[in-house]
Amino acid sequence: MKQWLHTDRIIAPSLLAADFGRIKEETTRAIHSGGDWLHLDVMDGNFVDNISFGPAIIQAIHETNDVFLDVHLMISRPDHYLPRFVEAGADMITVHLEAEHDVAETLRRTREAGCKAGLAINPATPLEKALPFLDQIDMLLVMTVVPGFGGQSFMHETMAKVEAAVTHREKNDLNYHIQVDGGIDAATAPIAATAGANVFVAGSSTFRAPDMAEAIQQIRQA
Ligand code: DX5
Ligand code: ZN
């Protein structure tokens, strides 16, 4: 097993852009095309203006393969639903700082349940608000679009937060991954990589590419 923080890029295709009528085949396609993790966007129609899928779908995916399940909870009460996602087979659970919960307590419970703990911040949320929690996480997700929908444009202005998160990590000898999510493709991945991100979520640019393996390879090498 690789040490947690390493320099290789991790590519996480987002299932939100898959054909929902063929979820299991789409999962297999992402793995066979070279996806390192599978990114699963859970939306409750309240925290964000969209509804996607919940623990039952995640469990079905978990039962068919061993890929690392990176669960991104865009829900108002992640603390309430946390045990159901643990039970469903999530490997990492990322919760939003902006949701209604005791953030430190949710992160603590996530790790106690044996999952990696991620913390997400929206484009409008300054990194300063996340600083008190960065010693309690395995990954910081810097949203590069306003969450809710796939297919939006990458927001360059969020890169200052990625750079500041790298500086903070070095200064404090921490080891969280830095993930970017939204509008990531072969053109924007190098911008985020230069800023210091190492985990790249990509929905439209992978699942909807004519050749998914080539698209993932391009994001990895760009
Ligand atoms: C946005 C989601 C993303 C989404 C990214 O709210 O968190 O994970 O799937 O989609 P693309 O890569 O199409 O911007
Ligand atoms: Zn996401």
Coordinates of N, CA and C in Angstrom, one line a residue, residues 38-217:
L38 N -13.1 6.2 -7.7 CA -14.4 6.6 -8.3 C -15.0 7.6 -7.4
H39 N -15.4 8.8 -8.0 CA -15.9 9.9 -7.2 C -17.5 9.8 -7.3
L40 N -18.1 9.8 -6.1 CA -19.5 9.6 -6.0 C -20.2 10.8 -5.4
D41 N -20.9 11.6 -6.2 CA -21.6 12.8 -5.8 C -23.0 12.6 -5.3
V42 N -23.1 12.8 -3.9 CA -24.4 12.6 -3.3 C -25.0 14.0 -3.1
M43 N -26.2 14.2 -3.7 CA -26.9 15.5 -3.6 C -28.3 15.3 -3.0
D44 N -28.7 16.2 -2.1 CA -30.0 16.0 -1.4 C -31.1 16.9 -1.8
G45 N -30.8 17.8 -2.8 CA -31.9 18.7 -3.2 C -32.1 19.9 -2.3
N46 N -31.2 20.0 -1.3 CA -31.4 21.0 -0.2 C -30.1 21.8 -0.1
F47 N -29.0 21.1 0.2 CA -27.7 21.7 0.3 C -27.3 22.3 -1.1
V48 N -27.7 21.5 -2.1 CA -27.5 21.9 -3.5 C -28.8 21.7 -4.3
D49 N -29.0 22.4 -5.4 CA -30.2 22.4 -6.1 C -30.3 21.2 -7.1
N50 N -30.0 20.1 -6.6 CA -30.0 18.9 -7.5 C -30.1 17.6 -6.6
I51 N -30.6 16.6 -7.1 CA -30.7 15.3 -6.4 C -30.1 14.2 -7.2
S52 N -29.2 13.5 -6.6 CA -28.4 12.5 -7.4 C -28.8 11.1 -7.0
F53 N -28.0 10.5 -6.1 CA -28.2 9.1 -5.6 C -27.7 9.0 -4.2
G54 N -28.1 7.9 -3.5 CA -27.7 7.8 -2.1 C -27.0 6.5 -1.8
P55 N -27.0 6.0 -0.6 CA -26.2 4.9 -0.1 C -26.5 3.6 -0.9
A56 N -27.8 3.4 -1.3 CA -28.1 2.1 -2.0 C -27.3 1.9 -3.2
I57 N -27.2 3.0 -4.0 CA -26.4 2.9 -5.3 C -24.9 2.7 -4.9
I58 N -24.4 3.3 -3.9 CA -23.0 3.2 -3.5 C -22.7 1.8 -3.1
Q59 N -23.7 1.2 -2.3 CA -23.5 -0.2 -1.9 C -23.5 -1.1 -3.1
A60 N -24.3 -0.9 -4.1 CA -24.4 -1.8 -5.2 C -23.0 -1.7 -6.0
I61 N -22.4 -0.5 -6.0 CA -21.1 -0.4 -6.7 C -20.1 -1.1 -5.9
H62 N -20.1 -0.9 -4.6 CA -19.2 -1.5 -3.6 C -19.2 -3.0 -3.8
E63 N -20.3 -3.6 -4.0 CA -20.5 -5.1 -4.0 C -19.9 -5.6 -5.3
T64 N -19.7 -4.8 -6.3 CA -19.2 -5.4 -7.6 C -17.7 -5.2 -7.9
N65 N -17.1 -4.3 -7.1 CA -15.6 -4.2 -7.3 C -14.9 -3.6 -6.1
D66 N -13.6 -3.5 -6.2 CA -12.8 -3.0 -5.1 C -12.3 -1.6 -5.2
V67 N -12.8 -0.9 -6.2 CA -12.2 0.5 -6.5 C -12.4 1.4 -5.2
F68 N -11.5 2.3 -5.0 CA -11.6 3.2 -3.9 C -12.8 4.1 -4.1
L69 N -13.7 4.1 -3.1 CA -14.9 4.9 -3.3 C -14.8 6.2 -2.5
D70 N -14.7 7.3 -3.3 CA -14.5 8.7 -2.8 C -15.9 9.4 -2.9
V71 N -16.5 9.4 -1.7 CA -17.9 9.9 -1.6 C -18.0 11.3 -1.2
H72 N -18.5 12.1 -2.0 CA -18.6 13.6 -1.8 C -20.1 13.9 -1.4
L73 N -20.3 14.2 -0.2 CA -21.6 14.5 0.4 C -22.0 16.0 0.2
M74 N -22.9 16.3 -0.7 CA -23.4 17.6 -0.9 C -24.8 17.6 -0.3
I75 N -24.8 17.4 1.1 CA -26.1 17.3 1.8 C -26.0 18.1 3.0
S76 N -27.2 18.6 3.5 CA -27.3 19.5 4.6 C -26.9 18.9 6.0
R77 N -27.2 17.6 6.1 CA -26.9 17.0 7.4 C -26.0 15.8 7.3
P78 N -24.7 16.0 6.9 CA -23.8 14.8 6.7 C -23.7 14.0 8.0
D79 N -23.8 14.7 9.2 CA -23.6 14.0 10.4 C -24.7 12.9 10.6
H80 N -25.9 13.3 10.2 CA -27.0 12.3 10.4 C -26.9 11.1 9.5
Y81 N -26.5 11.3 8.2 CA -26.4 10.2 7.3 C -25.1 9.5 7.2
L82 N -24.1 10.0 7.9 CA -22.7 9.4 7.9 C -22.7 7.9 8.0
P83 N -23.4 7.3 9.1 CA -23.3 5.8 9.3 C -23.8 5.1 8.0
R84 N -24.8 5.6 7.3 CA -25.3 4.9 6.2 C -24.3 4.8 5.0
F85 N -23.5 5.8 4.9 CA -22.5 5.8 3.8 C -21.3 4.9 4.2
V86 N -21.0 4.9 5.5 CA -19.9 4.0 6.0 C -20.4 2.6 5.7
E87 N -21.6 2.3 6.1 CA -22.2 0.9 5.9 C -22.2 0.5 4.4
A88 N -22.4 1.5 3.6 CA -22.5 1.3 2.1 C -21.2 0.9 1.5
G89 N -20.1 1.2 2.2 CA -18.8 0.8 1.7 C -17.9 2.0 1.2
A90 N -18.2 3.2 1.7 CA -17.4 4.3 1.3 C -16.0 4.1 1.9
D91 N -14.9 4.5 1.1 CA -13.6 4.5 1.6 C -13.2 5.8 2.1
M92 N -13.7 6.9 1.5 CA -13.5 8.2 2.0 C -14.8 9.0 1.9
I93 N -15.1 9.7 3.0 CA -16.3 10.5 3.0 C -15.9 12.0 3.2
T94 N -16.3 12.8 2.2 CA -16.0 14.2 2.2 C -17.3 15.0 2.5
V95 N -17.2 15.8 3.5 CA -18.3 16.6 3.9 C -18.0 18.1 3.7
H96 N -19.1 18.9 3.5 CA -18.9 20.3 3.3 C -18.8 21.1 4.6
L97 N -17.9 22.0 4.7 CA -17.7 23.0 5.8 C -19.0 23.8 6.0
E98 N -19.7 24.1 4.9 CA -20.9 24.9 4.9 C -22.1 24.2 5.3
A99 N -22.1 22.9 5.5 CA -23.3 22.2 5.9 C -23.6 22.4 7.4
E100 N -24.8 21.9 7.8 CA -25.2 22.2 9.2 C -24.8 21.0 10.1
H101 N -23.6 21.1 10.6 CA -23.1 20.1 11.5 C -21.9 20.5 12.3
D102 N -21.5 19.8 13.3 CA -20.3 20.0 14.1 C -19.2 19.4 13.3
V103 N -18.5 20.2 12.5 CA -17.5 19.7 11.5 C -16.5 18.8 12.2
A104 N -15.9 19.3 13.3 CA -14.8 18.5 13.9 C -15.4 17.1 14.3
E105 N -16.6 17.1 14.8 CA -17.2 15.9 15.3 C -17.5 14.9 14.2
T106 N -18.0 15.4 13.0 CA -18.2 14.6 11.9 C -16.9 14.0 11.4
L107 N -15.9 14.8 11.3 CA -14.6 14.3 10.8 C -14.0 13.2 11.8
R108 N -14.2 13.4 13.1 CA -13.7 12.5 14.1 C -14.5 11.2 13.9
R109 N -15.8 11.2 13.7 CA -16.6 10.0 13.6 C -16.3 9.3 12.3
T110 N -16.0 10.0 11.3 CA -15.6 9.4 10.0 C -14.4 8.5 10.1
R111 N -13.4 9.1 10.8 CA -12.1 8.4 11.0 C -12.3 7.2 11.9
E112 N -13.1 7.4 12.9 CA -13.4 6.4 13.9 C -14.0 5.2 13.3
A113 N -14.8 5.5 12.2 CA -15.5 4.4 11.5 C -14.6 3.7 10.5
G114 N -13.4 4.1 10.4 CA -12.4 3.5 9.5 C -12.3 4.0 8.1
C115 N -13.0 5.2 7.9 CA -13.0 5.8 6.6 C -11.9 7.0 6.6
K116 N -11.5 7.3 5.4 CA -10.7 8.6 5.3 C -11.7 9.7 5.4
A117 N -11.2 10.8 5.9 CA -12.1 12.0 6.1 C -11.7 13.1 5.2
G118 N -12.6 13.6 4.4 CA -12.4 14.8 3.5 C -13.2 16.0 4.0
L119 N -12.7 17.2 3.7 CA -13.4 18.4 4.0 C -13.5 19.2 2.7
A120 N -14.7 19.6 2.3 CA -14.8 20.4 1.1 C -15.2 21.9 1.4
I121 N -14.6 22.8 0.6 CA -15.0 24.2 0.7 C -15.5 24.7 -0.7
N122 N -16.6 25.4 -0.6 CA -17.2 26.0 -1.8 C -16.3 27.1 -2.3
P123 N -16.5 27.5 -3.6 CA -15.7 28.7 -4.1 C -15.8 29.9 -3.3
A124 N -16.9 30.2 -2.7 CA -17.1 31.4 -1.9 C -16.5 31.3 -0.5
T125 N -16.1 30.2 -0.1 CA -15.7 30.0 1.3 C -14.1 30.2 1.4
P126 N -13.7 31.1 2.2 CA -12.2 31.3 2.3 C -11.6 30.1 3.0
L127 N -10.3 29.9 2.7 CA -9.6 28.8 3.3 C -9.4 29.0 4.8
E128 N -9.4 30.2 5.3 CA -9.2 30.5 6.7 C -10.3 29.8 7.5
K129 N -11.5 29.6 7.0 CA -12.5 28.9 7.8 C -12.2 27.4 8.0
A130 N -11.4 26.9 7.0 CA -11.1 25.5 7.1 C -9.9 25.2 8.0
L131 N -9.1 26.2 8.2 CA -7.8 26.0 8.9 C -7.9 25.2 10.2
P132 N -8.9 25.5 11.0 CA -8.9 24.8 12.3 C -9.1 23.3 12.2
F133 N -9.5 22.8 11.0 CA -9.8 21.4 10.8 C -8.7 20.6 10.0
L134 N -7.8 21.3 9.5 CA -6.8 20.7 8.5 C -5.9 19.6 9.1
D135 N -5.8 19.7 10.5 CA -5.0 18.6 11.1 C -5.9 17.4 11.4
Q136 N -7.1 17.4 11.0 CA -8.1 16.3 11.3 C -8.6 15.6 10.0
I137 N -7.9 15.9 8.9 CA -8.5 15.4 7.6 C -7.4 14.7 6.8
D138 N -7.9 13.9 5.9 CA -7.0 13.1 4.9 C -7.0 13.8 3.6
M139 N -8.0 14.7 3.3 CA -8.1 15.4 2.0 C -8.9 16.7 2.2
L140 N -8.4 17.7 1.5 CA -9.1 19.0 1.4 C -9.6 19.0 0.0
L141 N -10.9 19.2 -0.2 CA -11.5 19.4 -1.5 C -11.8 20.9 -1.7
V142 N -11.0 21.5 -2.7 CA -11.3 22.9 -3.0 C -12.2 22.8 -4.3
M143 N -13.5 23.2 -4.1 CA -14.4 23.2 -5.2 C -14.0 24.2 -6.2
T144 N -13.9 23.7 -7.5 CA -13.6 24.6 -8.6 C -14.8 25.1 -9.4
V145 N -16.0 24.7 -8.9 CA -17.2 25.2 -9.4 C -18.2 25.3 -8.2
V146 N -19.3 26.0 -8.4 CA -20.3 26.0 -7.3 C -21.0 24.6 -7.4
P147 N -21.0 23.8 -6.3 CA -21.5 22.5 -6.4 C -23.0 22.4 -6.8
G148 N -23.3 21.2 -7.4 CA -24.7 21.0 -7.8 C -24.8 20.3 -9.1
F149 N -24.0 20.7 -10.1 CA -24.1 20.2 -11.4 C -22.8 19.9 -12.1
G150 N -22.8 18.9 -13.0 CA -21.6 18.6 -13.8 C -21.6 19.6 -14.9
G151 N -20.5 19.6 -15.7 CA -20.4 20.3 -16.9 C -20.2 21.8 -16.8
Q152 N -19.9 22.3 -15.6 CA -19.6 23.8 -15.4 C -18.2 24.1 -15.7
S153 N -17.9 25.5 -15.8 CA -16.6 25.9 -16.1 C -15.7 26.1 -14.9
F154 N -14.5 25.6 -15.0 CA -13.5 25.7 -13.9 C -13.3 27.2 -13.5
M155 N -13.3 27.5 -12.2 CA -13.1 28.8 -11.7 C -11.6 29.0 -11.3
H156 N -10.9 29.7 -12.1 CA -9.4 29.9 -11.9 C -9.1 30.6 -10.5
E157 N -10.0 31.4 -10.1 CA -9.8 32.2 -8.8 C -9.7 31.3 -7.6
T158 N -10.1 30.0 -7.7 CA -10.0 29.1 -6.5 C -8.6 28.6 -6.3
M159 N -7.7 28.8 -7.3 CA -6.4 28.3 -7.2 C -5.5 28.9 -6.1
A160 N -5.9 30.1 -5.7 CA -5.1 30.8 -4.6 C -5.3 30.0 -3.4
K161 N -6.5 29.4 -3.2 CA -6.8 28.6 -2.0 C -5.9 27.3 -2.0
V162 N -5.8 26.7 -3.2 CA -5.0 25.5 -3.3 C -3.5 25.8 -3.0
E163 N -3.0 26.9 -3.5 CA -1.7 27.3 -3.1 C -1.5 27.6 -1.6
A164 N -2.5 28.2 -1.0 CA -2.4 28.5 0.4 C -2.5 27.2 1.2
A165 N -3.3 26.3 0.7 CA -3.4 25.0 1.4 C -2.1 24.2 1.4
V166 N -1.3 24.3 0.3 CA 0.0 23.7 0.2 C 0.9 24.3 1.2
T167 N 0.9 25.6 1.3 CA 1.8 26.3 2.2 C 1.5 25.9 3.6
H168 N 0.2 25.9 3.9 CA -0.2 25.5 5.3 C 0.2 24.1 5.6
R169 N 0.1 23.2 4.7 CA 0.4 21.8 4.9 C 1.9 21.7 5.2
E170 N 2.7 22.4 4.4 CA 4.2 22.3 4.7 C 4.6 22.9 6.0
K171 N 4.0 24.1 6.3 CA 4.4 24.8 7.5 C 4.0 23.9 8.8
N172 N 2.9 23.2 8.7 CA 2.4 22.5 9.8 C 2.7 21.0 9.8
D173 N 3.5 20.6 8.8 CA 3.8 19.2 8.7 C 2.6 18.2 8.6
L174 N 1.6 18.6 7.8 CA 0.4 17.8 7.7 C 0.5 17.0 6.4
N175 N -0.5 16.1 6.2 CA -0.3 15.3 5.0 C -1.7 15.0 4.2
Y176 N -2.5 16.0 4.2 CA -3.8 15.8 3.4 C -3.6 16.0 1.9
H177 N -4.3 15.2 1.2 CA -4.4 15.4 -0.3 C -5.1 16.7 -0.5
I178 N -4.9 17.3 -1.7 CA -5.7 18.4 -2.2 C -6.4 18.0 -3.4
Q179 N -7.7 18.0 -3.4 CA -8.6 17.6 -4.5 C -9.2 18.8 -5.1
V180 N -9.3 18.8 -6.5 CA -10.1 19.8 -7.2 C -11.3 19.1 -7.9
D181 N -12.4 19.8 -8.0 CA -13.6 19.1 -8.5 C -14.5 20.2 -9.2
G182 N -14.7 20.0 -10.5 CA -15.5 20.8 -11.3 C -14.7 21.5 -12.4
G183 N -15.1 21.1 -13.7 CA -14.5 21.7 -14.8 C -13.1 21.2 -15.1
I184 N -12.8 20.0 -14.6 CA -11.4 19.5 -14.8 C -11.3 18.7 -16.1
D185 N -10.3 19.1 -16.9 CA -10.1 18.4 -18.2 C -8.6 18.5 -18.4
A186 N -8.1 18.1 -19.6 CA -6.7 18.2 -19.9 C -6.2 19.6 -20.0
A187 N -7.1 20.6 -20.1 CA -6.6 22.0 -20.2 C -6.5 22.6 -18.8
T188 N -7.4 22.2 -17.9 CA -7.4 22.8 -16.5 C -6.6 22.0 -15.5
A189 N -6.5 20.7 -15.7 CA -5.7 19.9 -14.8 C -4.3 20.4 -14.5
P190 N -3.6 20.8 -15.6 CA -2.2 21.3 -15.3 C -2.2 22.6 -14.5
I191 N -3.2 23.4 -14.6 CA -3.3 24.7 -13.9 C -3.5 24.3 -12.4
A192 N -4.4 23.3 -12.1 CA -4.6 22.9 -10.7 C -3.4 22.2 -10.2
A193 N -2.7 21.4 -11.0 CA -1.5 20.7 -10.6 C -0.4 21.7 -10.2
T194 N -0.2 22.7 -11.0 CA 0.8 23.7 -10.8 C 0.5 24.4 -9.4
A195 N -0.8 24.6 -9.2 CA -1.1 25.3 -7.9 C -0.8 24.3 -6.7
G196 N -0.8 23.0 -7.0 CA -0.5 22.1 -5.9 C -1.6 21.0 -5.6
A197 N -2.6 20.9 -6.5 CA -3.6 19.9 -6.3 C -3.0 18.5 -6.8
N198 N -3.4 17.4 -6.1 CA -2.9 16.1 -6.6 C -4.1 15.1 -6.9
V199 N -5.3 15.5 -6.5 CA -6.5 14.6 -6.8 C -7.4 15.3 -7.7
F200 N -7.7 14.7 -8.9 CA -8.5 15.4 -9.9 C -9.8 14.7 -10.2
V201 N -10.9 15.3 -9.8 CA -12.2 14.8 -10.1 C -12.6 15.2 -11.5
A202 N -13.0 14.3 -12.4 CA -13.4 14.7 -13.7 C -14.6 13.9 -14.1
G203 N -15.7 14.6 -14.4 CA -17.0 13.9 -14.8 C -17.1 13.9 -16.3
S204 N -17.6 15.1 -16.8 CA -17.9 15.2 -18.2 C -16.7 14.9 -19.1
S205 N -15.5 15.3 -18.7 CA -14.4 15.2 -19.6 C -13.9 13.7 -19.7
T206 N -14.4 12.9 -18.8 CA -14.0 11.4 -18.8 C -15.1 10.6 -19.4
F207 N -16.2 10.5 -18.6 CA -17.3 9.7 -19.0 C -17.9 10.0 -20.4
R208 N -17.8 11.3 -20.7 CA -18.5 11.7 -22.0 C -17.5 11.9 -23.1
A209 N -16.2 11.5 -22.9 CA -15.2 11.6 -23.9 C -15.4 10.4 -24.9
P210 N -15.0 10.6 -26.2 CA -15.1 9.5 -27.1 C -14.3 8.3 -26.7
D211 N -13.1 8.5 -26.0 CA -12.3 7.5 -25.5 C -11.9 7.8 -24.1
M212 N -12.5 7.1 -23.2 CA -12.3 7.5 -21.7 C -10.9 7.2 -21.3
A213 N -10.3 6.1 -21.7 CA -8.9 5.8 -21.3 C -8.0 6.9 -21.8
E214 N -8.2 7.4 -23.0 CA -7.3 8.4 -23.5 C -7.5 9.7 -22.7
A215 N -8.8 10.0 -22.4 CA -9.1 11.3 -21.6 C -8.5 11.2 -20.3
I216 N -8.5 10.1 -19.6 CA -7.9 10.0 -18.3 C -6.4 10.1 -18.4
Q217 N -5.8 9.5 -19.4 CA -4.4 9.6 -19.6 C -3.9 11.0 -19.9

